[in-house]
């Protein structure tokens, strides 16, 4: 059952990538209810996904229903706008792919994506383009900025990752985009859990702080010893008096 669900999601995602790539497709989510199956398509241009009077979304619903043998009226497709386009790795991958297909120089296209991602509030960004870039021999170019995690559980939670392939005249180029997201308590622009090495110092609004403008002296003798010292000196003074 788990394998069948994975194959269904993979084929569905590949179909939407092919059909809606130019419309800013950024992933999909499948929600299964007892009565029907809901498929939420995340995209940057939701109006293009819906089409004129909802014609395109109905056509996609019909194709998905016939391909996966859903009964009539048991599958529904919805379009959801991406909250922050600059923090979505899939959207930036598609944007980079579109720029390279239009003939933009590799360095210029990659740096424009990195700059846009960092201006959107990401902690770090990394773009890797590999293949026949200019010469006949293939090579890989990496463009990075900011802070980036590569291992551990925080890397799974805070990093959005996407891979695309661009069919150029000289061959196929591979694109990888990694975006390091900052923590967000609301969960809209990033994971709710903060990084484990973040230390937050709570302030008490200066209630216990005493500010002085003149020098002060402080006794280093513990309180208990200071209280016992006068009591010990008193009998000695009485003996001297007698």
PDB file of C-alpha atoms in Angstrom:
ATOM      1  CA  UNK A   1       0.000   0.000   0.000  1.00  0.00           C
ATOM      2  CA  UNK A   2       2.815   2.419   0.906  1.00  0.00           C
ATOM      3  CA  UNK A   3       4.625   1.622  -2.341  1.00  0.00           C
ATOM      4  CA  UNK A   4       1.435   2.216  -4.353  1.00  0.00           C
ATOM      5  CA  UNK A   5       0.898   5.577  -2.639  1.00  0.00           C
ATOM      6  CA  UNK A   6       4.502   6.580  -3.375  1.00  0.00           C
ATOM      7  CA  UNK A   7       4.194   5.608  -7.061  1.00  0.00           C
ATOM      8  CA  UNK A   8       0.890   7.520  -7.329  1.00  0.00           C
ATOM      9  CA  UNK A   9       2.385  10.677  -5.810  1.00  0.00           C
ATOM     10  CA  UNK A  10       5.555  10.438  -7.928  1.00  0.00           C
ATOM     11  CA  UNK A  11       3.635  10.036 -11.190  1.00  0.00           C
ATOM     12  CA  UNK A  12       1.191  12.801 -10.234  1.00  0.00           C
ATOM     13  CA  UNK A  13       4.051  15.167  -9.379  1.00  0.00           C
ATOM     14  CA  UNK A  14       5.841  14.393 -12.670  1.00  0.00           C
ATOM     15  CA  UNK A  15       2.619  15.083 -14.608  1.00  0.00           C
ATOM     16  CA  UNK A  16       2.095  18.448 -12.909  1.00  0.00           C
ATOM     17  CA  UNK A  17       5.761  19.391 -13.434  1.00  0.00           C
ATOM     18  CA  UNK A  18       5.354  18.828 -17.148  1.00  0.00           C
ATOM     19  CA  UNK A  19       1.978  20.562 -17.473  1.00  0.00           C
ATOM     20  CA  UNK A  20       2.344  23.432 -15.003  1.00  0.00           C
ATOM     21  CA  UNK A  21       6.100  24.074 -14.936  1.00  0.00           C
ATOM     22  CA  UNK A  22       5.800  27.434 -16.703  1.00  0.00           C
ATOM     23  CA  UNK A  23       3.005  28.510 -14.343  1.00  0.00           C
ATOM     24  CA  UNK A  24       5.227  28.319 -11.262  1.00  0.00           C
ATOM     25  CA  UNK A  25       4.288  24.812 -10.083  1.00  0.00           C
ATOM     26  CA  UNK A  26       5.801  24.288  -6.626  1.00  0.00           C
ATOM     27  CA  UNK A  27       4.549  20.885  -5.487  1.00  0.00           C
ATOM     28  CA  UNK A  28       1.301  19.184  -4.592  1.00  0.00           C
ATOM     29  CA  UNK A  29      -0.389  17.675  -1.546  1.00  0.00           C
ATOM     30  CA  UNK A  30      -2.797  14.716  -1.528  1.00  0.00           C
ATOM     31  CA  UNK A  31      -5.496  14.513   1.143  1.00  0.00           C
ATOM     32  CA  UNK A  32      -7.602  11.368   1.254  1.00  0.00           C
ATOM     33  CA  UNK A  33     -11.042  11.543   2.915  1.00  0.00           C
ATOM     34  CA  UNK A  34     -13.655   8.760   3.198  1.00  0.00           C
ATOM     35  CA  UNK A  35     -15.747  10.265   0.391  1.00  0.00           C
ATOM     36  CA  UNK A  36     -13.200  11.791  -1.994  1.00  0.00           C
ATOM     37  CA  UNK A  37      -9.534  12.543  -2.730  1.00  0.00           C
ATOM     38  CA  UNK A  38      -8.384  16.168  -2.641  1.00  0.00           C
ATOM     39  CA  UNK A  39      -5.257  17.235  -4.534  1.00  0.00           C
ATOM     40  CA  UNK A  40      -3.905  20.697  -3.677  1.00  0.00           C
ATOM     41  CA  UNK A  41      -1.621  22.178  -6.338  1.00  0.00           C
ATOM     42  CA  UNK A  42       0.793  24.809  -5.001  1.00  0.00           C
ATOM     43  CA  UNK A  43       1.844  27.363  -7.616  1.00  0.00           C
ATOM     44  CA  UNK A  44       2.988  30.975  -7.887  1.00  0.00           C
ATOM     45  CA  UNK A  45       0.482  31.808 -10.663  1.00  0.00           C
ATOM     46  CA  UNK A  46      -2.767  30.242  -9.489  1.00  0.00           C
ATOM     47  CA  UNK A  47      -4.837  32.125 -12.070  1.00  0.00           C
ATOM     48  CA  UNK A  48      -2.978  30.378 -14.910  1.00  0.00           C
ATOM     49  CA  UNK A  49      -3.501  27.011 -13.196  1.00  0.00           C
ATOM     50  CA  UNK A  50      -7.259  27.612 -12.915  1.00  0.00           C
ATOM     51  CA  UNK A  51      -7.590  28.891 -16.474  1.00  0.00           C
ATOM     52  CA  UNK A  52     -10.439  30.930 -17.952  1.00  0.00           C
ATOM     53  CA  UNK A  53     -13.606  30.238 -15.938  1.00  0.00           C
ATOM     54  CA  UNK A  54     -11.864  27.250 -14.306  1.00  0.00           C
ATOM     55  CA  UNK A  55     -11.578  25.410 -17.628  1.00  0.00           C
ATOM     56  CA  UNK A  56      -7.972  24.266 -17.169  1.00  0.00           C
ATOM     57  CA  UNK A  57      -8.433  22.901 -13.632  1.00  0.00           C
ATOM     58  CA  UNK A  58     -11.460  20.902 -14.843  1.00  0.00           C
ATOM     59  CA  UNK A  59      -9.385  19.484 -17.705  1.00  0.00           C
ATOM     60  CA  UNK A  60      -6.609  18.456 -15.279  1.00  0.00           C
ATOM     61  CA  UNK A  61      -9.200  16.874 -12.972  1.00  0.00           C
ATOM     62  CA  UNK A  62     -10.590  14.832 -15.858  1.00  0.00           C
ATOM     63  CA  UNK A  63      -7.099  13.643 -16.893  1.00  0.00           C
ATOM     64  CA  UNK A  64      -6.171  12.586 -13.336  1.00  0.00           C
ATOM     65  CA  UNK A  65      -9.526  10.847 -12.869  1.00  0.00           C
ATOM     66  CA  UNK A  66      -9.166   8.789 -16.068  1.00  0.00           C
ATOM     67  CA  UNK A  67      -5.462   7.991 -15.594  1.00  0.00           C
ATOM     68  CA  UNK A  68      -5.789   6.669 -12.018  1.00  0.00           C
ATOM     69  CA  UNK A  69      -9.290   5.151 -12.422  1.00  0.00           C
ATOM     70  CA  UNK A  70     -11.057   7.336  -9.863  1.00  0.00           C
ATOM     71  CA  UNK A  71     -14.858   6.984  -9.796  1.00  0.00           C
ATOM     72  CA  UNK A  72     -16.833   9.939 -11.138  1.00  0.00           C
ATOM     73  CA  UNK A  73     -16.833  12.890  -8.728  1.00  0.00           C
ATOM     74  CA  UNK A  74     -14.424  11.383  -6.161  1.00  0.00           C
ATOM     75  CA  UNK A  75     -11.358  13.497  -7.014  1.00  0.00           C
ATOM     76  CA  UNK A  76     -11.064  17.281  -6.665  1.00  0.00           C
ATOM     77  CA  UNK A  77      -8.192  19.567  -7.672  1.00  0.00           C
ATOM     78  CA  UNK A  78      -7.515  22.892  -5.926  1.00  0.00           C
ATOM     79  CA  UNK A  79      -4.942  25.615  -6.611  1.00  0.00           C
ATOM     80  CA  UNK A  80      -3.119  27.241  -3.696  1.00  0.00           C
ATOM     81  CA  UNK A  81      -0.807  30.242  -3.987  1.00  0.00           C
ATOM     82  CA  UNK A  82       2.721  29.868  -2.583  1.00  0.00           C
ATOM     83  CA  UNK A  83       3.108  32.039   0.534  1.00  0.00           C
ATOM     84  CA  UNK A  84       6.647  33.227  -0.291  1.00  0.00           C
ATOM     85  CA  UNK A  85       7.913  32.579  -3.799  1.00  0.00           C
ATOM     86  CA  UNK A  86      11.489  33.443  -2.845  1.00  0.00           C
ATOM     87  CA  UNK A  87      11.553  30.739  -0.135  1.00  0.00           C
ATOM     88  CA  UNK A  88      10.300  27.920  -2.373  1.00  0.00           C
ATOM     89  CA  UNK A  89      13.115  25.852  -3.925  1.00  0.00           C
ATOM     90  CA  UNK A  90      10.862  24.352  -6.623  1.00  0.00           C
ATOM     91  CA  UNK A  91       9.668  27.787  -7.770  1.00  0.00           C
ATOM     92  CA  UNK A  92      13.239  29.105  -7.930  1.00  0.00           C
ATOM     93  CA  UNK A  93      14.386  25.988  -9.788  1.00  0.00           C
ATOM     94  CA  UNK A  94      11.673  26.504 -12.395  1.00  0.00           C
ATOM     95  CA  UNK A  95      12.586  30.200 -12.619  1.00  0.00           C
ATOM     96  CA  UNK A  96      16.252  29.325 -13.227  1.00  0.00           C
ATOM     97  CA  UNK A  97      15.248  26.716 -15.791  1.00  0.00           C
ATOM     98  CA  UNK A  98      13.120  29.291 -17.636  1.00  0.00           C
ATOM     99  CA  UNK A  99      15.997  31.814 -17.670  1.00  0.00           C
ATOM    100  CA  UNK A 100      18.487  29.275 -19.037  1.00  0.00           C
ATOM    101  CA  UNK A 101      16.044  28.183 -21.747  1.00  0.00           C
ATOM    102  CA  UNK A 102      15.701  31.829 -22.815  1.00  0.00           C
ATOM    103  CA  UNK A 103      19.461  32.138 -23.297  1.00  0.00           C
ATOM    104  CA  UNK A 104      20.441  34.017 -20.118  1.00  0.00           C
ATOM    105  CA  UNK A 105      24.093  33.563 -19.117  1.00  0.00           C
ATOM    106  CA  UNK A 106      24.624  30.895 -16.459  1.00  0.00           C
ATOM    107  CA  UNK A 107      26.351  33.129 -13.913  1.00  0.00           C
ATOM    108  CA  UNK A 108      23.853  35.942 -14.313  1.00  0.00           C
ATOM    109  CA  UNK A 109      20.858  33.618 -13.968  1.00  0.00           C
ATOM    110  CA  UNK A 110      22.280  31.828 -10.911  1.00  0.00           C
ATOM    111  CA  UNK A 111      23.284  35.013  -9.086  1.00  0.00           C
ATOM    112  CA  UNK A 112      19.875  36.573  -9.732  1.00  0.00           C
ATOM    113  CA  UNK A 113      18.190  33.579  -8.080  1.00  0.00           C
ATOM    114  CA  UNK A 114      20.579  33.634  -5.097  1.00  0.00           C
ATOM    115  CA  UNK A 115      20.065  37.372  -4.601  1.00  0.00           C
ATOM    116  CA  UNK A 116      16.261  37.091  -4.814  1.00  0.00           C
ATOM    117  CA  UNK A 117      16.208  34.220  -2.297  1.00  0.00           C
ATOM    118  CA  UNK A 118      18.368  36.093   0.221  1.00  0.00           C
ATOM    119  CA  UNK A 119      16.267  39.255  -0.154  1.00  0.00           C
ATOM    120  CA  UNK A 120      13.158  37.178   0.633  1.00  0.00           C
ATOM    121  CA  UNK A 121      14.467  36.408   4.132  1.00  0.00           C
ATOM    122  CA  UNK A 122      16.292  33.078   3.768  1.00  0.00           C
ATOM    123  CA  UNK A 123      19.265  32.264   6.008  1.00  0.00           C
ATOM    124  CA  UNK A 124      21.240  30.791   3.111  1.00  0.00           C
ATOM    125  CA  UNK A 125      21.034  29.664  -0.514  1.00  0.00           C
ATOM    126  CA  UNK A 126      23.056  27.328  -2.718  1.00  0.00           C
ATOM    127  CA  UNK A 127      22.681  26.832  -6.480  1.00  0.00           C
ATOM    128  CA  UNK A 128      24.597  24.126  -8.369  1.00  0.00           C
ATOM    129  CA  UNK A 129      24.525  23.928 -12.174  1.00  0.00           C
ATOM    130  CA  UNK A 130      26.331  21.034 -13.837  1.00  0.00           C
ATOM    131  CA  UNK A 131      26.782  19.954 -17.446  1.00  0.00           C
ATOM    132  CA  UNK A 132      28.215  21.454 -20.632  1.00  0.00           C
ATOM    133  CA  UNK A 133      28.050  25.083 -19.590  1.00  0.00           C
ATOM    134  CA  UNK A 134      30.296  26.744 -22.189  1.00  0.00           C
ATOM    135  CA  UNK A 135      33.096  24.400 -23.239  1.00  0.00           C
ATOM    136  CA  UNK A 136      32.789  20.907 -24.681  1.00  0.00           C
ATOM    137  CA  UNK A 137      33.815  19.360 -21.373  1.00  0.00           C
ATOM    138  CA  UNK A 138      31.187  19.156 -18.663  1.00  0.00           C
ATOM    139  CA  UNK A 139      31.791  20.816 -15.316  1.00  0.00           C
ATOM    140  CA  UNK A 140      29.919  21.934 -12.224  1.00  0.00           C
ATOM    141  CA  UNK A 141      29.497  25.475 -10.893  1.00  0.00           C
ATOM    142  CA  UNK A 142      28.350  26.307  -7.363  1.00  0.00           C
ATOM    143  CA  UNK A 143      26.911  29.642  -6.231  1.00  0.00           C
ATOM    144  CA  UNK A 144      26.227  30.065  -2.515  1.00  0.00           C
ATOM    145  CA  UNK A 145      25.536  32.783   0.020  1.00  0.00           C
ATOM    146  CA  UNK A 146      24.654  32.851   3.711  1.00  0.00           C
ATOM    147  CA  UNK A 147      24.445  29.972   6.188  1.00  0.00           C
ATOM    148  CA  UNK A 148      23.765  26.390   5.072  1.00  0.00           C
ATOM    149  CA  UNK A 149      23.360  23.114   6.978  1.00  0.00           C
ATOM    150  CA  UNK A 150      24.352  19.830   5.339  1.00  0.00           C
ATOM    151  CA  UNK A 151      23.704  17.108   7.934  1.00  0.00           C
ATOM    152  CA  UNK A 152      21.589  16.175  10.917  1.00  0.00           C
ATOM    153  CA  UNK A 153      17.897  16.492  11.645  1.00  0.00           C
ATOM    154  CA  UNK A 154      17.869  20.333  11.401  1.00  0.00           C
ATOM    155  CA  UNK A 155      18.960  19.969   7.761  1.00  0.00           C
ATOM    156  CA  UNK A 156      15.813  17.909   7.078  1.00  0.00           C
ATOM    157  CA  UNK A 157      13.542  20.475   8.721  1.00  0.00           C
ATOM    158  CA  UNK A 158      15.106  23.774   7.641  1.00  0.00           C
ATOM    159  CA  UNK A 159      16.287  23.068   4.080  1.00  0.00           C
ATOM    160  CA  UNK A 160      14.050  23.153   1.003  1.00  0.00           C
ATOM    161  CA  UNK A 161      15.632  21.264  -1.896  1.00  0.00           C
ATOM    162  CA  UNK A 162      14.733  20.895  -5.578  1.00  0.00           C
ATOM    163  CA  UNK A 163      16.309  19.364  -8.694  1.00  0.00           C
ATOM    164  CA  UNK A 164      15.465  20.049 -12.342  1.00  0.00           C
ATOM    165  CA  UNK A 165      16.906  19.157 -15.746  1.00  0.00           C
ATOM    166  CA  UNK A 166      17.237  21.640 -18.600  1.00  0.00           C
ATOM    167  CA  UNK A 167      17.453  20.341 -22.163  1.00  0.00           C
ATOM    168  CA  UNK A 168      19.816  22.733 -23.918  1.00  0.00           C
ATOM    169  CA  UNK A 169      21.187  22.646 -27.441  1.00  0.00           C
ATOM    170  CA  UNK A 170      24.613  21.453 -26.235  1.00  0.00           C
ATOM    171  CA  UNK A 171      23.188  18.822 -23.848  1.00  0.00           C
ATOM    172  CA  UNK A 172      21.283  18.425 -20.609  1.00  0.00           C
ATOM    173  CA  UNK A 173      22.070  20.677 -17.631  1.00  0.00           C
ATOM    174  CA  UNK A 174      21.325  19.677 -14.060  1.00  0.00           C
ATOM    175  CA  UNK A 175      20.075  22.291 -11.579  1.00  0.00           C
ATOM    176  CA  UNK A 176      20.039  21.949  -7.785  1.00  0.00           C
ATOM    177  CA  UNK A 177      18.634  24.661  -5.510  1.00  0.00           C
ATOM    178  CA  UNK A 178      18.919  24.508  -1.701  1.00  0.00           C
ATOM    179  CA  UNK A 179      17.317  27.141   0.509  1.00  0.00           C
ATOM    180  CA  UNK A 180      18.005  27.386   4.241  1.00  0.00           C
ATOM    181  CA  UNK A 181      14.784  28.578   5.898  1.00  0.00           C
ATOM    182  CA  UNK A 182      14.641  30.540   9.129  1.00  0.00           C
ATOM    183  CA  UNK A 183      12.329  29.334  11.899  1.00  0.00           C
ATOM    184  CA  UNK A 184       8.848  30.874  11.964  1.00  0.00           C
ATOM    185  CA  UNK A 185       6.498  30.427  14.971  1.00  0.00           C
ATOM    186  CA  UNK A 186       3.471  30.564  12.641  1.00  0.00           C
ATOM    187  CA  UNK A 187       4.874  27.873  10.294  1.00  0.00           C
ATOM    188  CA  UNK A 188       4.117  29.877   7.121  1.00  0.00           C
ATOM    189  CA  UNK A 189       7.617  30.946   6.088  1.00  0.00           C
ATOM    190  CA  UNK A 190       9.604  28.146   7.725  1.00  0.00           C
ATOM    191  CA  UNK A 191       9.563  25.367  10.315  1.00  0.00           C
ATOM    192  CA  UNK A 192       8.162  26.133  13.774  1.00  0.00           C
ATOM    193  CA  UNK A 193      11.071  24.459  15.597  1.00  0.00           C
ATOM    194  CA  UNK A 194      14.123  26.740  16.005  1.00  0.00           C
ATOM    195  CA  UNK A 195      17.680  25.580  15.407  1.00  0.00           C
ATOM    196  CA  UNK A 196      19.053  23.604  18.399  1.00  0.00           C
ATOM    197  CA  UNK A 197      22.044  25.905  18.897  1.00  0.00           C
ATOM    198  CA  UNK A 198      19.960  29.076  19.184  1.00  0.00           C
ATOM    199  CA  UNK A 199      20.148  30.506  22.728  1.00  0.00           C
ATOM    200  CA  UNK A 200      17.426  32.970  23.741  1.00  0.00           C
ATOM    201  CA  UNK A 201      18.155  35.260  26.716  1.00  0.00           C
ATOM    202  CA  UNK A 202      14.963  36.308  28.486  1.00  0.00           C
ATOM    203  CA  UNK A 203      14.931  39.767  30.048  1.00  0.00           C
ATOM    204  CA  UNK A 204      12.939  40.851  33.087  1.00  0.00           C
ATOM    205  CA  UNK A 205      12.641  44.467  31.880  1.00  0.00           C
ATOM    206  CA  UNK A 206      15.372  45.635  34.269  1.00  0.00           C
ATOM    207  CA  UNK A 207      13.472  44.909  37.491  1.00  0.00           C
ATOM    208  CA  UNK A 208      16.514  43.397  39.258  1.00  0.00           C
ATOM    209  CA  UNK A 209      19.061  45.750  37.724  1.00  0.00           C
ATOM    210  CA  UNK A 210      20.361  48.625  39.846  1.00  0.00           C
ATOM    211  CA  UNK A 211      22.106  51.416  38.001  1.00  0.00           C
ATOM    212  CA  UNK A 212      24.543  53.666  39.905  1.00  0.00           C
ATOM    213  CA  UNK A 213      26.476  56.719  38.835  1.00  0.00           C
ATOM    214  CA  UNK A 214      29.088  56.624  41.636  1.00  0.00           C
ATOM    215  CA  UNK A 215      31.615  53.878  42.566  1.00  0.00           C
ATOM    216  CA  UNK A 216      30.436  51.398  45.212  1.00  0.00           C
ATOM    217  CA  UNK A 217      32.309  48.894  47.377  1.00  0.00           C
ATOM    218  CA  UNK A 218      31.146  45.336  47.828  1.00  0.00           C
ATOM    219  CA  UNK A 219      32.075  43.037  50.726  1.00  0.00           C
ATOM    220  CA  UNK A 220      33.465  39.656  49.699  1.00  0.00           C
ATOM    221  CA  UNK A 221      32.896  38.083  53.166  1.00  0.00           C
ATOM    222  CA  UNK A 222      29.980  35.615  53.222  1.00  0.00           C
ATOM    223  CA  UNK A 223      26.919  36.746  55.178  1.00  0.00           C
ATOM    224  CA  UNK A 224      27.167  33.940  57.796  1.00  0.00           C
ATOM    225  CA  UNK A 225      30.818  34.689  58.643  1.00  0.00           C
ATOM    226  CA  UNK A 226      30.138  38.425  58.884  1.00  0.00           C
ATOM    227  CA  UNK A 227      27.341  37.799  61.420  1.00  0.00           C
ATOM    228  CA  UNK A 228      29.457  35.438  63.592  1.00  0.00           C
ATOM    229  CA  UNK A 229      32.516  37.755  63.806  1.00  0.00           C
ATOM    230  CA  UNK A 230      31.013  40.443  66.177  1.00  0.00           C
ATOM    231  CA  UNK A 231      29.544  37.736  68.461  1.00  0.00           C
ATOM    232  CA  UNK A 232      32.975  36.112  68.886  1.00  0.00           C
ATOM    233  CA  UNK A 233      34.676  39.453  69.675  1.00  0.00           C
ATOM    234  CA  UNK A 234      32.176  40.413  72.436  1.00  0.00           C
ATOM    235  CA  UNK A 235      33.325  37.894  75.174  1.00  0.00           C
ATOM    236  CA  UNK A 236      36.967  38.799  74.610  1.00  0.00           C
ATOM    237  CA  UNK A 237      36.211  42.486  75.206  1.00  0.00           C
ATOM    238  CA  UNK A 238      34.346  41.595  78.482  1.00  0.00           C
ATOM    239  CA  UNK A 239      37.375  39.663  79.831  1.00  0.00           C
ATOM    240  CA  UNK A 240      39.722  42.602  79.175  1.00  0.00           C
ATOM    241  CA  UNK A 241      37.366  44.938  81.069  1.00  0.00           C
ATOM    242  CA  UNK A 242      37.573  42.737  84.267  1.00  0.00           C
TER     243      UNK A 242
END
